[in-house]
mmCIF file with all atom_site columns, C-alpha atoms in Angstrom:
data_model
loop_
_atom_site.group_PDB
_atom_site.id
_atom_site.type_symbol
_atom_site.label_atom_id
_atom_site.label_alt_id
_atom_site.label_comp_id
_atom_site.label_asym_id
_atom_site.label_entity_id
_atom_site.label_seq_id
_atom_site.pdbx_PDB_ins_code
_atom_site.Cartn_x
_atom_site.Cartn_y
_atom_site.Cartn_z
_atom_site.occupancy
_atom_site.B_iso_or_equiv
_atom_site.pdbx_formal_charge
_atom_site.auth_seq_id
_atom_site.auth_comp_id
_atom_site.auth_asym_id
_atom_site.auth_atom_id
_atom_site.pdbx_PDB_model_num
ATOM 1   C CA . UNK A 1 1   ? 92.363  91.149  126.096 1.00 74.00 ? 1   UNK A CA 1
ATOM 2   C CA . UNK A 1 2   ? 95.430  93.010  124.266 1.00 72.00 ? 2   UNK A CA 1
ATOM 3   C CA . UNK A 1 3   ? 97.345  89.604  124.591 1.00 88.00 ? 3   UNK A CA 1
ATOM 4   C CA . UNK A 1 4   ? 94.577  88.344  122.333 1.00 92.00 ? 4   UNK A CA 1
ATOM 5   C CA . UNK A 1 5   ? 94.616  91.234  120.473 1.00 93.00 ? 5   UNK A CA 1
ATOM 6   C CA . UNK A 1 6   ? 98.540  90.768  120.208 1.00 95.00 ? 6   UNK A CA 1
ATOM 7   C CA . UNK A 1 7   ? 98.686  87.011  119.310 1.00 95.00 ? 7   UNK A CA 1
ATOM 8   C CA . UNK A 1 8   ? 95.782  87.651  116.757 1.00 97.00 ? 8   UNK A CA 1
ATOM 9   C CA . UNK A 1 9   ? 97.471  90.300  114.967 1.00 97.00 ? 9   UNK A CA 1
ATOM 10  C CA . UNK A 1 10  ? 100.298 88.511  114.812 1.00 97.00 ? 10  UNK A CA 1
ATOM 11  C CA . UNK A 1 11  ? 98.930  85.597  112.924 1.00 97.00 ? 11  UNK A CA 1
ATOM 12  C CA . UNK A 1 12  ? 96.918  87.827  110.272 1.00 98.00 ? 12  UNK A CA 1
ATOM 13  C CA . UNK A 1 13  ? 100.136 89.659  109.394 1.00 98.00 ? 13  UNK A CA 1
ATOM 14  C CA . UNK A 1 14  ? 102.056 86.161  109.462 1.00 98.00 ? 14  UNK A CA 1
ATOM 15  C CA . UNK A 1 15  ? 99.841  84.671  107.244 1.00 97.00 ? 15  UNK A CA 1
ATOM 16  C CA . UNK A 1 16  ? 99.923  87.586  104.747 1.00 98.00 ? 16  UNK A CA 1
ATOM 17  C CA . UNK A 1 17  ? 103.260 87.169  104.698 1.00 98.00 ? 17  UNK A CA 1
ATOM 18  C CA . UNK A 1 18  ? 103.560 83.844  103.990 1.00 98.00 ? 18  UNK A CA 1
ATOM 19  C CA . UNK A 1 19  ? 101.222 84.133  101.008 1.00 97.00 ? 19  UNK A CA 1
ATOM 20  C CA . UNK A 1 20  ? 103.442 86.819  99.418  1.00 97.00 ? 20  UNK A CA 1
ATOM 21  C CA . UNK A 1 21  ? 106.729 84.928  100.289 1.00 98.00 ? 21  UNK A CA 1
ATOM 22  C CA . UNK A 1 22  ? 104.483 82.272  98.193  1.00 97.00 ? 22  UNK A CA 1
ATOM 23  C CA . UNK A 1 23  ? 103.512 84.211  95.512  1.00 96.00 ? 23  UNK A CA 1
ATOM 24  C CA . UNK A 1 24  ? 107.391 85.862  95.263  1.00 96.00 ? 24  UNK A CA 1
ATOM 25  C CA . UNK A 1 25  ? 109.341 82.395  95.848  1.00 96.00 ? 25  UNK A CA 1
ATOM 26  C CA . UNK A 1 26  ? 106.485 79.223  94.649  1.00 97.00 ? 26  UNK A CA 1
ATOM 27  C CA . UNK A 1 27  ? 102.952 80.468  92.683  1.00 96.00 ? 27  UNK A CA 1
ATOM 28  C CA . UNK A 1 28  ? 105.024 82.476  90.203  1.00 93.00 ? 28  UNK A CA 1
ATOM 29  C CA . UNK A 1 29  ? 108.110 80.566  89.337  1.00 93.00 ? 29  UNK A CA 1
ATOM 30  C CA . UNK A 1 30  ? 105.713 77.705  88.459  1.00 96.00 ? 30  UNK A CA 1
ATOM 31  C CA . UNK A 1 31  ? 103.672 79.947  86.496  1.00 93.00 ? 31  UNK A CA 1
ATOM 32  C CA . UNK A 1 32  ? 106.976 81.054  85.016  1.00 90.00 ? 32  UNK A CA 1
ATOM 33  C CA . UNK A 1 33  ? 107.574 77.470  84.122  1.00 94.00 ? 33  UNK A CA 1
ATOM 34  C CA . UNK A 1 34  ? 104.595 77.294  82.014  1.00 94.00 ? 34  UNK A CA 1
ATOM 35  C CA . UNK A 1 35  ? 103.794 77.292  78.362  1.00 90.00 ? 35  UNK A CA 1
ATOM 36  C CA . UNK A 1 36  ? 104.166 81.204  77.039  1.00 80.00 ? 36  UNK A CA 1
ATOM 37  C CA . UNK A 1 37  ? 99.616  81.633  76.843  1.00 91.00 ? 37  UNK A CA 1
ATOM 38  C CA . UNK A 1 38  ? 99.562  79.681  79.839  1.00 93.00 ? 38  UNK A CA 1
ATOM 39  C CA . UNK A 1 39  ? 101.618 81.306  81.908  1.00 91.00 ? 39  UNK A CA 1
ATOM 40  C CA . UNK A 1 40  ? 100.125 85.093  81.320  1.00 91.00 ? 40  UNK A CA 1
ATOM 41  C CA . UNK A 1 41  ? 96.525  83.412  81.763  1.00 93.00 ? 41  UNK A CA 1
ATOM 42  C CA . UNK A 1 42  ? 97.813  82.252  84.956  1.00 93.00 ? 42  UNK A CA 1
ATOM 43  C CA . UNK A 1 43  ? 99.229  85.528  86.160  1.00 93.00 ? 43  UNK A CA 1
ATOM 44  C CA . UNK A 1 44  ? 96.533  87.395  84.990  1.00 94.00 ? 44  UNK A CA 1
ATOM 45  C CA . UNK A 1 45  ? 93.793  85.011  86.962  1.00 95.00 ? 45  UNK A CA 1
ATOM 46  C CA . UNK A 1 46  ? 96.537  84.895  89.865  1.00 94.00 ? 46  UNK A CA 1
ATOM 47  C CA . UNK A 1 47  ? 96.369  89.158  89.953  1.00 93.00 ? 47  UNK A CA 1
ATOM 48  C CA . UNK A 1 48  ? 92.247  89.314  89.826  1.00 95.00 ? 48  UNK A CA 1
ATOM 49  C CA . UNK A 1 49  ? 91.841  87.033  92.391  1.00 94.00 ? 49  UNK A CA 1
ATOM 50  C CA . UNK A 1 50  ? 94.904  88.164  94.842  1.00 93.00 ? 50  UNK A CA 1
ATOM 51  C CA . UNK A 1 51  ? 93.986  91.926  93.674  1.00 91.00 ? 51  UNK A CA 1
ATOM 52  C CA . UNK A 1 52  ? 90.685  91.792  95.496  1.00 92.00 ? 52  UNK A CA 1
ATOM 53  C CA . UNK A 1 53  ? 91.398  89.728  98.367  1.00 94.00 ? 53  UNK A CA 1
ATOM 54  C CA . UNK A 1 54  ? 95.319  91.177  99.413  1.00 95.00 ? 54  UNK A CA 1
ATOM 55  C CA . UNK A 1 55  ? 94.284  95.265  99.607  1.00 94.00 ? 55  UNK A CA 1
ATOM 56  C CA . UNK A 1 56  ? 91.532  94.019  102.381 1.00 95.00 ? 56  UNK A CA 1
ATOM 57  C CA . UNK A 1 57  ? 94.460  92.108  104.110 1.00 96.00 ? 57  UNK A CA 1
ATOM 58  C CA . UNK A 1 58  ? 97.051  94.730  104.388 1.00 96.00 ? 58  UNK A CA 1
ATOM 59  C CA . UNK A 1 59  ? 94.380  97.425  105.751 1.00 96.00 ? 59  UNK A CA 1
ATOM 60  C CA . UNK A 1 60  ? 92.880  94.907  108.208 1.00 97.00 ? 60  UNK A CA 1
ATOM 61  C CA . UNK A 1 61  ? 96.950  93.995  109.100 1.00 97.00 ? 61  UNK A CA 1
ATOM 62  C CA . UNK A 1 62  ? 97.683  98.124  109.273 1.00 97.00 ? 62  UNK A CA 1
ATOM 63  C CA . UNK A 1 63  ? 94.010  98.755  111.551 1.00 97.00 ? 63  UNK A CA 1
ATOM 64  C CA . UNK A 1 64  ? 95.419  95.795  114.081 1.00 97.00 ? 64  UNK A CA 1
ATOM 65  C CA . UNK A 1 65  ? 98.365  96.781  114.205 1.00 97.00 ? 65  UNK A CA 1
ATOM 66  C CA . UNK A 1 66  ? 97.404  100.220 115.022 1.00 97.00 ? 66  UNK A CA 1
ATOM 67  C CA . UNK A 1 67  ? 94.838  98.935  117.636 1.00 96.00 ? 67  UNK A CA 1
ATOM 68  C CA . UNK A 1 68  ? 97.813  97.344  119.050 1.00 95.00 ? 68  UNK A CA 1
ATOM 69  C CA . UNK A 1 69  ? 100.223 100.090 119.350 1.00 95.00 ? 69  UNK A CA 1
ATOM 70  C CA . UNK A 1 70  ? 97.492  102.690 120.412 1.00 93.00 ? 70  UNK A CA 1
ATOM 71  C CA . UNK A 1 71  ? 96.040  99.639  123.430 1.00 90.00 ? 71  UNK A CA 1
ATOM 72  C CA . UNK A 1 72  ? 100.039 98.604  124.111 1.00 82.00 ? 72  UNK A CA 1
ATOM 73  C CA . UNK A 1 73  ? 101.785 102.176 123.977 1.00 86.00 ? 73  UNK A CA 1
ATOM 74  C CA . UNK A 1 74  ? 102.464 101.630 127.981 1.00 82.00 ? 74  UNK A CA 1
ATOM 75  C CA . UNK A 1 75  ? 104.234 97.857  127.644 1.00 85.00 ? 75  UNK A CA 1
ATOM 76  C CA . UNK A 1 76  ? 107.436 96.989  126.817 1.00 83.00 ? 76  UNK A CA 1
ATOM 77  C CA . UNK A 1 77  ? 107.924 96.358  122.731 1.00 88.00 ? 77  UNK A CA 1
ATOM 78  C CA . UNK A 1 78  ? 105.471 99.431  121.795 1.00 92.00 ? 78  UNK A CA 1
ATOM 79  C CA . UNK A 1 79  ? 108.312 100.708 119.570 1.00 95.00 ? 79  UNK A CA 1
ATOM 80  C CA . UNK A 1 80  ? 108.548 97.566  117.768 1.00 97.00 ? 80  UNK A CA 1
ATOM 81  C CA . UNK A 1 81  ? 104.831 97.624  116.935 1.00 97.00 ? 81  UNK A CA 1
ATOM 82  C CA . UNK A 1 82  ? 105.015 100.962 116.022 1.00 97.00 ? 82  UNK A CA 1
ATOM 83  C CA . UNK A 1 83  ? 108.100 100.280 113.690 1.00 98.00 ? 83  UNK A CA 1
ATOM 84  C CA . UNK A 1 84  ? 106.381 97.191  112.329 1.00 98.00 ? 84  UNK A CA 1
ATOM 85  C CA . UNK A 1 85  ? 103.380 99.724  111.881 1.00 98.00 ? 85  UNK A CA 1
ATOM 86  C CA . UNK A 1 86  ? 105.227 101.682 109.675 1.00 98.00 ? 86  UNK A CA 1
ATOM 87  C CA . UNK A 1 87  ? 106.731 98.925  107.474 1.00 98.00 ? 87  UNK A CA 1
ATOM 88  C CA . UNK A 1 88  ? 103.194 98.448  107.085 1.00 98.00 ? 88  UNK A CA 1
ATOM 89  C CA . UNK A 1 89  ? 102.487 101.467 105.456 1.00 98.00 ? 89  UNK A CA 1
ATOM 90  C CA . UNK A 1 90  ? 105.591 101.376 103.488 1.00 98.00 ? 90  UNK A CA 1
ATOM 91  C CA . UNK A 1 91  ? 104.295 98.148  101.902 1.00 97.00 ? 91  UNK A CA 1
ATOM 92  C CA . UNK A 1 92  ? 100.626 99.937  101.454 1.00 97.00 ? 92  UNK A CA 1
ATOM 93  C CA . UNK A 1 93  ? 102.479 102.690 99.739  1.00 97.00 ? 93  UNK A CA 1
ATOM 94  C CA . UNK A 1 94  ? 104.450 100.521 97.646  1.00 97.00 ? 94  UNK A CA 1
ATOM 95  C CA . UNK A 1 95  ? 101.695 98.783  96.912  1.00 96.00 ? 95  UNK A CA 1
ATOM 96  C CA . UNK A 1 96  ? 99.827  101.733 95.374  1.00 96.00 ? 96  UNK A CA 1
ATOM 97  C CA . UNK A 1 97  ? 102.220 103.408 93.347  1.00 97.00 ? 97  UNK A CA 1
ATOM 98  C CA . UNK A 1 98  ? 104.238 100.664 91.719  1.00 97.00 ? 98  UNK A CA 1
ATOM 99  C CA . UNK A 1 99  ? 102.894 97.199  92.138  1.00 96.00 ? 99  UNK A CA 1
ATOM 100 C CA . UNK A 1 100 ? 99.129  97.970  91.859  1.00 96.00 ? 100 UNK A CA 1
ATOM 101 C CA . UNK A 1 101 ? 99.143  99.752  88.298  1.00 96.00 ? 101 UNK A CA 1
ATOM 102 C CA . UNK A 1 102 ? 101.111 97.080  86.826  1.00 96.00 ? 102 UNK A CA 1
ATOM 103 C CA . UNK A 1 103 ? 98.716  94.358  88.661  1.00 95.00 ? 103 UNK A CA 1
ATOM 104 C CA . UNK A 1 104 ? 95.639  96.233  86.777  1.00 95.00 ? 104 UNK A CA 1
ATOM 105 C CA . UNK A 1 105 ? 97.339  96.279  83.475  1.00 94.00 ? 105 UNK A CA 1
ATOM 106 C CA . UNK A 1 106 ? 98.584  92.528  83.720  1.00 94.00 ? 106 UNK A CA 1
ATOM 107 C CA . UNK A 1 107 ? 94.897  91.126  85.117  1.00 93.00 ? 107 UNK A CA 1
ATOM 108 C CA . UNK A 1 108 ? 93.345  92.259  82.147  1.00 93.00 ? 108 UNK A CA 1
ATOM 109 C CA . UNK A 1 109 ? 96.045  90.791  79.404  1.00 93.00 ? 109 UNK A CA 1
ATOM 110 C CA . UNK A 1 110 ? 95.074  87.860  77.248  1.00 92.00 ? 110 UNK A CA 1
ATOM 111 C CA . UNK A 1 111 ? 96.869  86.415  74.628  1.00 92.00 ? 111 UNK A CA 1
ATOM 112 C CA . UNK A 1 112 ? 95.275  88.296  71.845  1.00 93.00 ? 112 UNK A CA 1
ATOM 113 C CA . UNK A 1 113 ? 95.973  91.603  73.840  1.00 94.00 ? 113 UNK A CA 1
ATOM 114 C CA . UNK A 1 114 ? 98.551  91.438  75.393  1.00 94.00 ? 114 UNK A CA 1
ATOM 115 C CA . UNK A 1 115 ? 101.519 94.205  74.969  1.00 95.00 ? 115 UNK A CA 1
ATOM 116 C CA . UNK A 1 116 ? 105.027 92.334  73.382  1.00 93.00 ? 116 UNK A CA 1
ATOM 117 C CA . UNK A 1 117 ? 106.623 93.700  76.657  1.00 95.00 ? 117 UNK A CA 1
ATOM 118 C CA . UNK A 1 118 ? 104.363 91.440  79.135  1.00 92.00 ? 118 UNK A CA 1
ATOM 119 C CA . UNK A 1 119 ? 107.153 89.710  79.887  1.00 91.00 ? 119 UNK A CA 1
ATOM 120 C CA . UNK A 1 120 ? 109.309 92.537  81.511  1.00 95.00 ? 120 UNK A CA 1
ATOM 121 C CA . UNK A 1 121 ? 106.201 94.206  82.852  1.00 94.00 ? 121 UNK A CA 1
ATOM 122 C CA . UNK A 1 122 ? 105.868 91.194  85.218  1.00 93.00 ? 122 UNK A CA 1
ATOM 123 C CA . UNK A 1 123 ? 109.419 90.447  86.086  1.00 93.00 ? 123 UNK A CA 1
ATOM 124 C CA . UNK A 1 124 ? 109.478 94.222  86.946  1.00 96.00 ? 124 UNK A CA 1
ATOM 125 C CA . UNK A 1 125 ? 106.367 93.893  89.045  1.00 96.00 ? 125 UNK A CA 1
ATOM 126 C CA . UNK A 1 126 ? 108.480 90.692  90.747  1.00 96.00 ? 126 UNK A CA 1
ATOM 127 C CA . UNK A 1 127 ? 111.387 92.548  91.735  1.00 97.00 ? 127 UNK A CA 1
ATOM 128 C CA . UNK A 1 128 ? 108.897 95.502  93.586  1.00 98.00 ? 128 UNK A CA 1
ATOM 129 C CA . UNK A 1 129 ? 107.073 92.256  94.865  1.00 97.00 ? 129 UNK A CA 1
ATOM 130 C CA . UNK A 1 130 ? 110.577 91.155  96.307  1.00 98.00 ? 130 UNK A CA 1
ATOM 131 C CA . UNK A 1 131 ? 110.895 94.381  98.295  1.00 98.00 ? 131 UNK A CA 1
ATOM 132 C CA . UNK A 1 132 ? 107.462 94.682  99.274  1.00 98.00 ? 132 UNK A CA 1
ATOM 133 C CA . UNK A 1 133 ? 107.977 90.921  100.870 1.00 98.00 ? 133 UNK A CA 1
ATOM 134 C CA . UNK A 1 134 ? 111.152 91.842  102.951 1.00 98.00 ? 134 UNK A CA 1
ATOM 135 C CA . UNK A 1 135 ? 109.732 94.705  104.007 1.00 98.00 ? 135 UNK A CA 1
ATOM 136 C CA . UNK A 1 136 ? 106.469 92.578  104.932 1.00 98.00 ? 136 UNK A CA 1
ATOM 137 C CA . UNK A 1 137 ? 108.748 90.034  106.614 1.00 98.00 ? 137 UNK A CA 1
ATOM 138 C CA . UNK A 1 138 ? 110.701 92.811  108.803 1.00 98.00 ? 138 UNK A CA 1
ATOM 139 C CA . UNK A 1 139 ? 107.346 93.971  110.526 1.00 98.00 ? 139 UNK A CA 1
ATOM 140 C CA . UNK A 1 140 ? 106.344 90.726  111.151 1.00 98.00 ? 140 UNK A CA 1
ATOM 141 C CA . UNK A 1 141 ? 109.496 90.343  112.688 1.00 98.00 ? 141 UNK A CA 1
ATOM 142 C CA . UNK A 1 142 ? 108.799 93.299  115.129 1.00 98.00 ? 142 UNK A CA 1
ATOM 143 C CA . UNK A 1 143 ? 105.653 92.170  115.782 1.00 97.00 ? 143 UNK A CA 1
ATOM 144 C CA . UNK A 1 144 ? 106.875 88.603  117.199 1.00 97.00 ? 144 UNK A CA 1
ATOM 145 C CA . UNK A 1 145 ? 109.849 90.507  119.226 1.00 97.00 ? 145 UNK A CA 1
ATOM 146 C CA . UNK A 1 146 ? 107.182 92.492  120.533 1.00 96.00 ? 146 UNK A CA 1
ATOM 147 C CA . UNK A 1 147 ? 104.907 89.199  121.677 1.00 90.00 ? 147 UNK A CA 1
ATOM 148 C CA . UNK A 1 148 ? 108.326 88.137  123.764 1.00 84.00 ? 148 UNK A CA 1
#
């Protein structure tokens, strides 16, 4: 059962990860691409949508992970999962006190009232994102050590 448990968690986290590295690397340079309205109506849309469905990923990643390391402490690779763990809640933490506010300023923004600064608010919010996806990529990392 903790094999399943293992493999499992290892997927959900993987394919969190892969739709950050998406948003970071694909979703927003081609909504960076786009005309000036279109591109803040796409980044606003982009932040309601991913700002209800990405907080219930990261907990659900954090709870299996947790499961994991508490089920696994006795195998080999516990420290990994325990290290990926905490990347975990580095990212939650991030998450909260510097890419969240900006999120629930920018998925509110339309072109009428917007602030001048939009811009910069978002390329500042990309540059956390960046961080928040290496650190996201590390304990996914640990976690498919830990599977070997």
């Amino acid at each position: 059962m903790l094999h399943a448990l293992e493999v499992f968690t290892t997927v959900v986290v993987g394919l969190m990860v892969g739709v950050e590295f998406s948003v970071a690397f694909v979703i927003n340079r081609i909504l960076d691409a786009l005309p000036e309205d279109s591109a803040q109506l796409g980044h606003a849309h982009g932040g309601r949508m991913l700002g209800a469905v990405m907080p219930v990923w990261y907990i659900t990643s954090l709870v299996l992970v947790a499961v994991w390391a508490v089920d696994g402490w006795d195998r080999s690779g516990a420290g990994l999962v325990v290290t990926a763990g905490a990347l975990l809640i580095l990212s939650v933490i991030m998450s909260i006190l510097l890419l969240v506010p900006i999120n629930n300023q920018g998925k509110t923004w339309t072109p009428e009232n917007r602030p001048e600064d939009w811009k910069e608010q978002m390329h500042r919010w990309d540059r956390y994102h960046y961080v928040r996806v290496a650190v996201i990529i590390a304990a996914f990392t640990l976690l498919v050590t830990a599977l070997a």
